[in-house]
Amino acid sequence: SLAERRDPVLGPPTLSVGVVRGGHAPNIVPDRATALVDRRMIPGETHESLTAEFAQALAGSPLTFDCHVEKPPLGVPQDSPAVVACGEALRALGLESAPTPVAFGTDAGLFDEAGMPCIVWGPGSILQAHTKDEYLKLEQLEAATRFFVRLFGG
């Protein structure tokens, strides 16, 4: 049913079983097992609706679940003033200006939920972020600096 729900920009919500733990040997049935699941929400879903969804899916089984981290999705409309202003600043500098959904976590959804329009934009590639060899090319930093100066009226 996840694939049936779609956000026009972000697509469907996702669910990934990232870690499974249990047992001590392959020939022994474990007395317990744990799975760590990453469930990404889309706009319109809430912690409460997600909790109800898991409770319904597990009803009648001995399985239990706990939610340890909850962050709302970021769903800023493409025509919001923040997105439009960023697009104008990027185009003025000859940079890519099409809003693009991302599949990584951010605290931006918390600000959005609190009524503060928020976008996620920055130099570099997410592929290098939070790695032991994280880096940023100087020309990316320079382009980002020009963008922020343009955006904030410098």
mmCIF file with all atom_site columns, N, CA and C in Angstrom, residues 71-129:
data_model
loop_
_atom_site.group_PDB
_atom_site.id
_atom_site.type_symbol
_atom_site.label_atom_id
_atom_site.label_alt_id
_atom_site.label_comp_id
_atom_site.label_asym_id
_atom_site.label_entity_id
_atom_site.label_seq_id
_atom_site.pdbx_PDB_ins_code
_atom_site.Cartn_x
_atom_site.Cartn_y
_atom_site.Cartn_z
_atom_site.occupancy
_atom_site.B_iso_or_equiv
_atom_site.pdbx_formal_charge
_atom_site.auth_seq_id
_atom_site.auth_comp_id
_atom_site.auth_asym_id
_atom_site.auth_atom_id
_atom_site.pdbx_PDB_model_num
ATOM 1   N N  . LYS A 1 71  ? 10.683 12.395 12.630  1.00 0.00 ? 71  LYS A N  1
ATOM 2   C CA . LYS A 1 71  ? 10.875 13.685 11.980  1.00 0.00 ? 71  LYS A CA 1
ATOM 3   C C  . LYS A 1 71  ? 9.831  13.807 10.885  1.00 0.00 ? 71  LYS A C  1
ATOM 4   N N  . PRO A 1 72  ? 9.100  14.915 10.889  1.00 0.00 ? 72  PRO A N  1
ATOM 5   C CA . PRO A 1 72  ? 8.083  15.083 9.852   1.00 0.00 ? 72  PRO A CA 1
ATOM 6   C C  . PRO A 1 72  ? 8.739  15.301 8.488   1.00 0.00 ? 72  PRO A C  1
ATOM 7   N N  . PRO A 1 73  ? 8.009  14.967 7.430   1.00 0.00 ? 73  PRO A N  1
ATOM 8   C CA . PRO A 1 73  ? 8.553  15.200 6.097   1.00 0.00 ? 73  PRO A CA 1
ATOM 9   C C  . PRO A 1 73  ? 8.558  16.685 5.771   1.00 0.00 ? 73  PRO A C  1
ATOM 10  N N  . LEU A 1 74  ? 9.396  17.068 4.849   1.00 0.00 ? 74  LEU A N  1
ATOM 11  C CA . LEU A 1 74  ? 9.436  18.449 4.369   1.00 0.00 ? 74  LEU A CA 1
ATOM 12  C C  . LEU A 1 74  ? 8.656  18.488 3.070   1.00 0.00 ? 74  LEU A C  1
ATOM 13  N N  . GLY A 1 75  ? 7.603  19.254 3.037   1.00 0.00 ? 75  GLY A N  1
ATOM 14  C CA . GLY A 1 75  ? 6.769  19.327 1.841   1.00 0.00 ? 75  GLY A CA 1
ATOM 15  C C  . GLY A 1 75  ? 6.438  20.753 1.468   1.00 0.00 ? 75  GLY A C  1
ATOM 16  N N  . VAL A 1 76  ? 7.431  21.524 1.078   1.00 0.00 ? 76  VAL A N  1
ATOM 17  C CA . VAL A 1 76  ? 7.220  22.923 0.713   1.00 0.00 ? 76  VAL A CA 1
ATOM 18  C C  . VAL A 1 76  ? 6.684  22.982 -0.719  1.00 0.00 ? 76  VAL A C  1
ATOM 19  N N  . PRO A 1 77  ? 5.555  23.655 -0.941  1.00 0.00 ? 77  PRO A N  1
ATOM 20  C CA . PRO A 1 77  ? 5.015  23.758 -2.300  1.00 0.00 ? 77  PRO A CA 1
ATOM 21  C C  . PRO A 1 77  ? 5.998  24.444 -3.253  1.00 0.00 ? 77  PRO A C  1
ATOM 22  N N  . GLN A 1 78  ? 6.009  23.999 -4.496  1.00 0.00 ? 78  GLN A N  1
ATOM 23  C CA . GLN A 1 78  ? 6.936  24.540 -5.492  1.00 0.00 ? 78  GLN A CA 1
ATOM 24  C C  . GLN A 1 78  ? 6.708  26.032 -5.740  1.00 0.00 ? 78  GLN A C  1
ATOM 25  N N  . ASP A 1 79  ? 5.494  26.521 -5.460  1.00 0.00 ? 79  ASP A N  1
ATOM 26  C CA . ASP A 1 79  ? 5.213  27.935 -5.695  1.00 0.00 ? 79  ASP A CA 1
ATOM 27  C C  . ASP A 1 79  ? 5.326  28.777 -4.416  1.00 0.00 ? 79  ASP A C  1
ATOM 28  N N  . SER A 1 80  ? 5.895  28.212 -3.357  1.00 0.00 ? 80  SER A N  1
ATOM 29  C CA . SER A 1 80  ? 6.049  28.978 -2.118  1.00 0.00 ? 80  SER A CA 1
ATOM 30  C C  . SER A 1 80  ? 7.063  30.097 -2.335  1.00 0.00 ? 80  SER A C  1
ATOM 31  N N  . PRO A 1 81  ? 6.917  31.210 -1.612  1.00 0.00 ? 81  PRO A N  1
ATOM 32  C CA . PRO A 1 81  ? 7.857  32.320 -1.778  1.00 0.00 ? 81  PRO A CA 1
ATOM 33  C C  . PRO A 1 81  ? 9.320  31.915 -1.578  1.00 0.00 ? 81  PRO A C  1
ATOM 34  N N  . ALA A 1 82  ? 9.593  31.007 -0.647  1.00 0.00 ? 82  ALA A N  1
ATOM 35  C CA . ALA A 1 82  ? 10.981 30.584 -0.406  1.00 0.00 ? 82  ALA A CA 1
ATOM 36  C C  . ALA A 1 82  ? 11.547 29.854 -1.617  1.00 0.00 ? 82  ALA A C  1
ATOM 37  N N  . VAL A 1 83  ? 10.762 28.948 -2.202  1.00 0.00 ? 83  VAL A N  1
ATOM 38  C CA . VAL A 1 83  ? 11.226 28.194 -3.369  1.00 0.00 ? 83  VAL A CA 1
ATOM 39  C C  . VAL A 1 83  ? 11.384 29.125 -4.569  1.00 0.00 ? 83  VAL A C  1
ATOM 40  N N  . VAL A 1 84  ? 10.425 30.024 -4.764  1.00 0.00 ? 84  VAL A N  1
ATOM 41  C CA . VAL A 1 84  ? 10.493 30.965 -5.884  1.00 0.00 ? 84  VAL A CA 1
ATOM 42  C C  . VAL A 1 84  ? 11.719 31.866 -5.751  1.00 0.00 ? 84  VAL A C  1
ATOM 43  N N  . ALA A 1 85  ? 11.961 32.410 -4.552  1.00 0.00 ? 85  ALA A N  1
ATOM 44  C CA . ALA A 1 85  ? 13.120 33.295 -4.345  1.00 0.00 ? 85  ALA A CA 1
ATOM 45  C C  . ALA A 1 85  ? 14.430 32.559 -4.598  1.00 0.00 ? 85  ALA A C  1
ATOM 46  N N  . CYS A 1 86  ? 14.523 31.337 -4.132  1.00 0.00 ? 86  CYS A N  1
ATOM 47  C CA . CYS A 1 86  ? 15.745 30.557 -4.366  1.00 0.00 ? 86  CYS A CA 1
ATOM 48  C C  . CYS A 1 86  ? 15.932 30.275 -5.853  1.00 0.00 ? 86  CYS A C  1
ATOM 49  N N  . GLY A 1 87  ? 14.848 29.921 -6.527  1.00 0.00 ? 87  GLY A N  1
ATOM 50  C CA . GLY A 1 87  ? 14.925 29.659 -7.963  1.00 0.00 ? 87  GLY A CA 1
ATOM 51  C C  . GLY A 1 87  ? 15.385 30.881 -8.734  1.00 0.00 ? 87  GLY A C  1
ATOM 52  N N  . GLU A 1 88  ? 14.857 32.052 -8.369  1.00 0.00 ? 88  GLU A N  1
ATOM 53  C CA . GLU A 1 88  ? 15.256 33.288 -9.049  1.00 0.00 ? 88  GLU A CA 1
ATOM 54  C C  . GLU A 1 88  ? 16.733 33.584 -8.824  1.00 0.00 ? 88  GLU A C  1
ATOM 55  N N  . ALA A 1 89  ? 17.202 33.416 -7.598  1.00 0.00 ? 89  ALA A N  1
ATOM 56  C CA . ALA A 1 89  ? 18.621 33.670 -7.299  1.00 0.00 ? 89  ALA A CA 1
ATOM 57  C C  . ALA A 1 89  ? 19.517 32.696 -8.056  1.00 0.00 ? 89  ALA A C  1
ATOM 58  N N  . LEU A 1 90  ? 19.130 31.439 -8.108  1.00 0.00 ? 90  LEU A N  1
ATOM 59  C CA . LEU A 1 90  ? 19.933 30.438 -8.821  1.00 0.00 ? 90  LEU A CA 1
ATOM 60  C C  . LEU A 1 90  ? 19.981 30.730 -10.319 1.00 0.00 ? 90  LEU A C  1
ATOM 61  N N  . ARG A 1 91  ? 18.821 31.041 -10.908 1.00 0.00 ? 91  ARG A N  1
ATOM 62  C CA . ARG A 1 91  ? 18.785 31.335 -12.346 1.00 0.00 ? 91  ARG A CA 1
ATOM 63  C C  . ARG A 1 91  ? 19.607 32.568 -12.683 1.00 0.00 ? 91  ARG A C  1
ATOM 64  N N  . ALA A 1 92  ? 19.555 33.574 -11.823 1.00 0.00 ? 92  ALA A N  1
ATOM 65  C CA . ALA A 1 92  ? 20.328 34.799 -12.061 1.00 0.00 ? 92  ALA A CA 1
ATOM 66  C C  . ALA A 1 92  ? 21.824 34.513 -12.097 1.00 0.00 ? 92  ALA A C  1
ATOM 67  N N  . LEU A 1 93  ? 22.242 33.464 -11.415 1.00 0.00 ? 93  LEU A N  1
ATOM 68  C CA . LEU A 1 93  ? 23.659 33.094 -11.379 1.00 0.00 ? 93  LEU A CA 1
ATOM 69  C C  . LEU A 1 93  ? 23.996 31.999 -12.393 1.00 0.00 ? 93  LEU A C  1
ATOM 70  N N  . GLY A 1 94  ? 22.994 31.580 -13.171 1.00 0.00 ? 94  GLY A N  1
ATOM 71  C CA . GLY A 1 94  ? 23.231 30.534 -14.162 1.00 0.00 ? 94  GLY A CA 1
ATOM 72  C C  . GLY A 1 94  ? 23.373 29.149 -13.560 1.00 0.00 ? 94  GLY A C  1
ATOM 73  N N  . LEU A 1 95  ? 22.801 28.947 -12.371 1.00 0.00 ? 95  LEU A N  1
ATOM 74  C CA . LEU A 1 95  ? 22.887 27.647 -11.695 1.00 0.00 ? 95  LEU A CA 1
ATOM 75  C C  . LEU A 1 95  ? 21.580 26.877 -11.858 1.00 0.00 ? 95  LEU A C  1
ATOM 76  N N  . GLU A 1 96  ? 21.633 25.572 -11.663 1.00 0.00 ? 96  GLU A N  1
ATOM 77  C CA . GLU A 1 96  ? 20.447 24.711 -11.746 1.00 0.00 ? 96  GLU A CA 1
ATOM 78  C C  . GLU A 1 96  ? 19.410 25.203 -10.747 1.00 0.00 ? 96  GLU A C  1
ATOM 79  N N  . SER A 1 97  ? 18.161 25.373 -11.215 1.00 0.00 ? 97  SER A N  1
ATOM 80  C CA . SER A 1 97  ? 17.146 25.951 -10.333 1.00 0.00 ? 97  SER A CA 1
ATOM 81  C C  . SER A 1 97  ? 15.920 25.073 -10.130 1.00 0.00 ? 97  SER A C  1
ATOM 82  N N  . ALA A 1 98  ? 15.893 23.881 -10.699 1.00 0.00 ? 98  ALA A N  1
ATOM 83  C CA . ALA A 1 98  ? 14.716 23.021 -10.540 1.00 0.00 ? 98  ALA A CA 1
ATOM 84  C C  . ALA A 1 98  ? 14.716 22.361 -9.166  1.00 0.00 ? 98  ALA A C  1
ATOM 85  N N  . PRO A 1 99  ? 13.645 22.552 -8.379  1.00 0.00 ? 99  PRO A N  1
ATOM 86  C CA . PRO A 1 99  ? 13.569 21.865 -7.088  1.00 0.00 ? 99  PRO A CA 1
ATOM 87  C C  . PRO A 1 99  ? 13.624 20.350 -7.297  1.00 0.00 ? 99  PRO A C  1
ATOM 88  N N  . THR A 1 100 ? 14.404 19.695 -6.481  1.00 0.00 ? 100 THR A N  1
ATOM 89  C CA . THR A 1 100 ? 14.606 18.259 -6.614  1.00 0.00 ? 100 THR A CA 1
ATOM 90  C C  . THR A 1 100 ? 14.400 17.596 -5.259  1.00 0.00 ? 100 THR A C  1
ATOM 91  N N  . PRO A 1 101 ? 13.575 16.564 -5.192  1.00 0.00 ? 101 PRO A N  1
ATOM 92  C CA . PRO A 1 101 ? 13.398 15.878 -3.908  1.00 0.00 ? 101 PRO A CA 1
ATOM 93  C C  . PRO A 1 101 ? 14.661 15.126 -3.523  1.00 0.00 ? 101 PRO A C  1
ATOM 94  N N  . VAL A 1 102 ? 14.848 14.965 -2.228  1.00 0.00 ? 102 VAL A N  1
ATOM 95  C CA . VAL A 1 102 ? 16.014 14.235 -1.724  1.00 0.00 ? 102 VAL A CA 1
ATOM 96  C C  . VAL A 1 102 ? 15.551 13.135 -0.778  1.00 0.00 ? 102 VAL A C  1
ATOM 97  N N  . ALA A 1 103 ? 16.354 12.108 -0.666  1.00 0.00 ? 103 ALA A N  1
ATOM 98  C CA . ALA A 1 103 ? 15.977 10.950 0.147   1.00 0.00 ? 103 ALA A CA 1
ATOM 99  C C  . ALA A 1 103 ? 16.804 10.849 1.417   1.00 0.00 ? 103 ALA A C  1
ATOM 100 N N  . PHE A 1 104 ? 17.307 11.961 1.898   1.00 0.00 ? 104 PHE A N  1
ATOM 101 C CA . PHE A 1 104 ? 18.068 11.910 3.141   1.00 0.00 ? 104 PHE A CA 1
ATOM 102 C C  . PHE A 1 104 ? 17.333 12.657 4.239   1.00 0.00 ? 104 PHE A C  1
ATOM 103 N N  . GLY A 1 105 ? 17.725 12.402 5.466   1.00 0.00 ? 105 GLY A N  1
ATOM 104 C CA . GLY A 1 105 ? 17.077 13.022 6.609   1.00 0.00 ? 105 GLY A CA 1
ATOM 105 C C  . GLY A 1 105 ? 17.553 14.444 6.836   1.00 0.00 ? 105 GLY A C  1
ATOM 106 N N  . THR A 1 106 ? 16.667 15.260 7.361   1.00 0.00 ? 106 THR A N  1
ATOM 107 C CA . THR A 1 106 ? 16.981 16.647 7.675   1.00 0.00 ? 106 THR A CA 1
ATOM 108 C C  . THR A 1 106 ? 16.022 17.128 8.764   1.00 0.00 ? 106 THR A C  1
ATOM 109 N N  . ASP A 1 107 ? 16.452 18.118 9.511   1.00 0.00 ? 107 ASP A N  1
ATOM 110 C CA . ASP A 1 107 ? 15.581 18.719 10.520  1.00 0.00 ? 107 ASP A CA 1
ATOM 111 C C  . ASP A 1 107 ? 14.645 19.759 9.914   1.00 0.00 ? 107 ASP A C  1
ATOM 112 N N  . ALA A 1 108 ? 14.759 20.011 8.615   1.00 0.00 ? 108 ALA A N  1
ATOM 113 C CA . ALA A 1 108 ? 13.958 21.050 7.968   1.00 0.00 ? 108 ALA A CA 1
ATOM 114 C C  . ALA A 1 108 ? 12.460 20.816 8.133   1.00 0.00 ? 108 ALA A C  1
ATOM 115 N N  . GLY A 1 109 ? 12.023 19.562 8.160   1.00 0.00 ? 109 GLY A N  1
ATOM 116 C CA . GLY A 1 109 ? 10.605 19.270 8.340   1.00 0.00 ? 109 GLY A CA 1
ATOM 117 C C  . GLY A 1 109 ? 10.060 19.781 9.664   1.00 0.00 ? 109 GLY A C  1
ATOM 118 N N  . LEU A 1 110 ? 10.909 19.835 10.688  1.00 0.00 ? 110 LEU A N  1
ATOM 119 C CA . LEU A 1 110 ? 10.483 20.366 11.988  1.00 0.00 ? 110 LEU A CA 1
ATOM 120 C C  . LEU A 1 110 ? 10.178 21.858 11.885  1.00 0.00 ? 110 LEU A C  1
ATOM 121 N N  . PHE A 1 111 ? 11.025 22.592 11.151  1.00 0.00 ? 111 PHE A N  1
ATOM 122 C CA . PHE A 1 111 ? 10.783 24.022 10.950  1.00 0.00 ? 111 PHE A CA 1
ATOM 123 C C  . PHE A 1 111 ? 9.525  24.231 10.113  1.00 0.00 ? 111 PHE A C  1
ATOM 124 N N  . ASP A 1 112 ? 9.374  23.433 9.059   1.00 0.00 ? 112 ASP A N  1
ATOM 125 C CA . ASP A 1 112 ? 8.203  23.522 8.191   1.00 0.00 ? 112 ASP A CA 1
ATOM 126 C C  . ASP A 1 112 ? 6.932  23.262 8.990   1.00 0.00 ? 112 ASP A C  1
ATOM 127 N N  . GLU A 1 113 ? 6.974  22.243 9.843   1.00 0.00 ? 113 GLU A N  1
ATOM 128 C CA . GLU A 1 113 ? 5.824  21.894 10.675  1.00 0.00 ? 113 GLU A CA 1
ATOM 129 C C  . GLU A 1 113 ? 5.468  23.033 11.634  1.00 0.00 ? 113 GLU A C  1
ATOM 130 N N  . ALA A 1 114 ? 6.476  23.809 12.047  1.00 0.00 ? 114 ALA A N  1
ATOM 131 C CA . ALA A 1 114 ? 6.254  24.931 12.960  1.00 0.00 ? 114 ALA A CA 1
ATOM 132 C C  . ALA A 1 114 ? 5.827  26.200 12.224  1.00 0.00 ? 114 ALA A C  1
ATOM 133 N N  . GLY A 1 115 ? 5.614  26.091 10.904  1.00 0.00 ? 115 GLY A N  1
ATOM 134 C CA . GLY A 1 115 ? 5.136  27.238 10.138  1.00 0.00 ? 115 GLY A CA 1
ATOM 135 C C  . GLY A 1 115 ? 6.226  28.116 9.565   1.00 0.00 ? 115 GLY A C  1
ATOM 136 N N  . MET A 1 116 ? 7.471  27.662 9.619   1.00 0.00 ? 116 MET A N  1
ATOM 137 C CA . MET A 1 116 ? 8.580  28.427 9.045   1.00 0.00 ? 116 MET A CA 1
ATOM 138 C C  . MET A 1 116 ? 8.974  27.788 7.720   1.00 0.00 ? 116 MET A C  1
ATOM 139 N N  . PRO A 1 117 ? 8.703  28.465 6.602   1.00 0.00 ? 117 PRO A N  1
ATOM 140 C CA . PRO A 1 117 ? 9.062  27.881 5.309   1.00 0.00 ? 117 PRO A CA 1
ATOM 141 C C  . PRO A 1 117 ? 10.547 27.529 5.285   1.00 0.00 ? 117 PRO A C  1
ATOM 142 N N  . CYS A 1 118 ? 10.846 26.390 4.752   1.00 0.00 ? 118 CYS A N  1
ATOM 143 C CA . CYS A 1 118 ? 12.219 25.907 4.800   1.00 0.00 ? 118 CYS A CA 1
ATOM 144 C C  . CYS A 1 118 ? 12.557 25.174 3.511   1.00 0.00 ? 118 CYS A C  1
ATOM 145 N N  . ILE A 1 119 ? 13.761 25.380 3.030   1.00 0.00 ? 119 ILE A N  1
ATOM 146 C CA . ILE A 1 119 ? 14.267 24.597 1.912   1.00 0.00 ? 119 ILE A CA 1
ATOM 147 C C  . ILE A 1 119 ? 15.602 24.003 2.336   1.00 0.00 ? 119 ILE A C  1
ATOM 148 N N  . VAL A 1 120 ? 16.035 22.996 1.616   1.00 0.00 ? 120 VAL A N  1
ATOM 149 C CA . VAL A 1 120 ? 17.343 22.388 1.861   1.00 0.00 ? 120 VAL A CA 1
ATOM 150 C C  . VAL A 1 120 ? 18.168 22.648 0.615   1.00 0.00 ? 120 VAL A C  1
ATOM 151 N N  . TRP A 1 121 ? 19.229 23.407 0.762   1.00 0.00 ? 121 TRP A N  1
ATOM 152 C CA . TRP A 1 121 ? 20.097 23.711 -0.375  1.00 0.00 ? 121 TRP A CA 1
ATOM 153 C C  . TRP A 1 121 ? 21.494 23.968 0.162   1.00 0.00 ? 121 TRP A C  1
ATOM 154 N N  . GLY A 1 122 ? 22.468 23.494 -0.540  1.00 0.00 ? 122 GLY A N  1
ATOM 155 C CA . GLY A 1 122 ? 23.843 23.756 -0.141  1.00 0.00 ? 122 GLY A CA 1
ATOM 156 C C  . GLY A 1 122 ? 24.808 23.219 -1.172  1.00 0.00 ? 122 GLY A C  1
ATOM 157 N N  . PRO A 1 123 ? 26.048 23.600 -1.039  1.00 0.00 ? 123 PRO A N  1
ATOM 158 C CA . PRO A 1 123 ? 27.058 23.163 -2.004  1.00 0.00 ? 123 PRO A CA 1
ATOM 159 C C  . PRO A 1 123 ? 27.476 21.717 -1.770  1.00 0.00 ? 123 PRO A C  1
ATOM 160 N N  . GLY A 1 124 ? 28.047 21.131 -2.793  1.00 0.00 ? 124 GLY A N  1
ATOM 161 C CA . GLY A 1 124 ? 28.593 19.787 -2.662  1.00 0.00 ? 124 GLY A CA 1
ATOM 162 C C  . GLY A 1 124 ? 27.590 18.716 -3.019  1.00 0.00 ? 124 GLY A C  1
ATOM 163 N N  . SER A 1 125 ? 27.982 17.506 -2.751  1.00 0.00 ? 125 SER A N  1
ATOM 164 C CA . SER A 1 125 ? 27.165 16.337 -3.054  1.00 0.00 ? 125 SER A CA 1
ATOM 165 C C  . SER A 1 125 ? 26.884 15.565 -1.775  1.00 0.00 ? 125 SER A C  1
ATOM 166 N N  . ILE A 1 126 ? 25.670 15.080 -1.649  1.00 0.00 ? 126 ILE A N  1
ATOM 167 C CA . ILE A 1 126 ? 25.317 14.272 -0.479  1.00 0.00 ? 126 ILE A CA 1
ATOM 168 C C  . ILE A 1 126 ? 26.156 12.999 -0.428  1.00 0.00 ? 126 ILE A C  1
ATOM 169 N N  . LEU A 1 127 ? 26.708 12.587 -1.566  1.00 0.00 ? 127 LEU A N  1
ATOM 170 C CA . LEU A 1 127 ? 27.538 11.379 -1.593  1.00 0.00 ? 127 LEU A CA 1
ATOM 171 C C  . LEU A 1 127 ? 28.823 11.551 -0.785  1.00 0.00 ? 127 LEU A C  1
ATOM 172 N N  . GLN A 1 128 ? 29.284 12.791 -0.631  1.00 0.00 ? 128 GLN A N  1
ATOM 173 C CA . GLN A 1 128 ? 30.483 13.030 0.172   1.00 0.00 ? 128 GLN A CA 1
ATOM 174 C C  . GLN A 1 128 ? 30.162 13.432 1.609   1.00 0.00 ? 128 GLN A C  1
ATOM 175 N N  . ALA A 1 129 ? 28.914 13.777 1.876   1.00 0.00 ? 129 ALA A N  1
ATOM 176 C CA . ALA A 1 129 ? 28.544 14.261 3.206   1.00 0.00 ? 129 ALA A CA 1
ATOM 177 C C  . ALA A 1 129 ? 28.650 13.145 4.245   1.00 0.00 ? 129 ALA A C  1
#
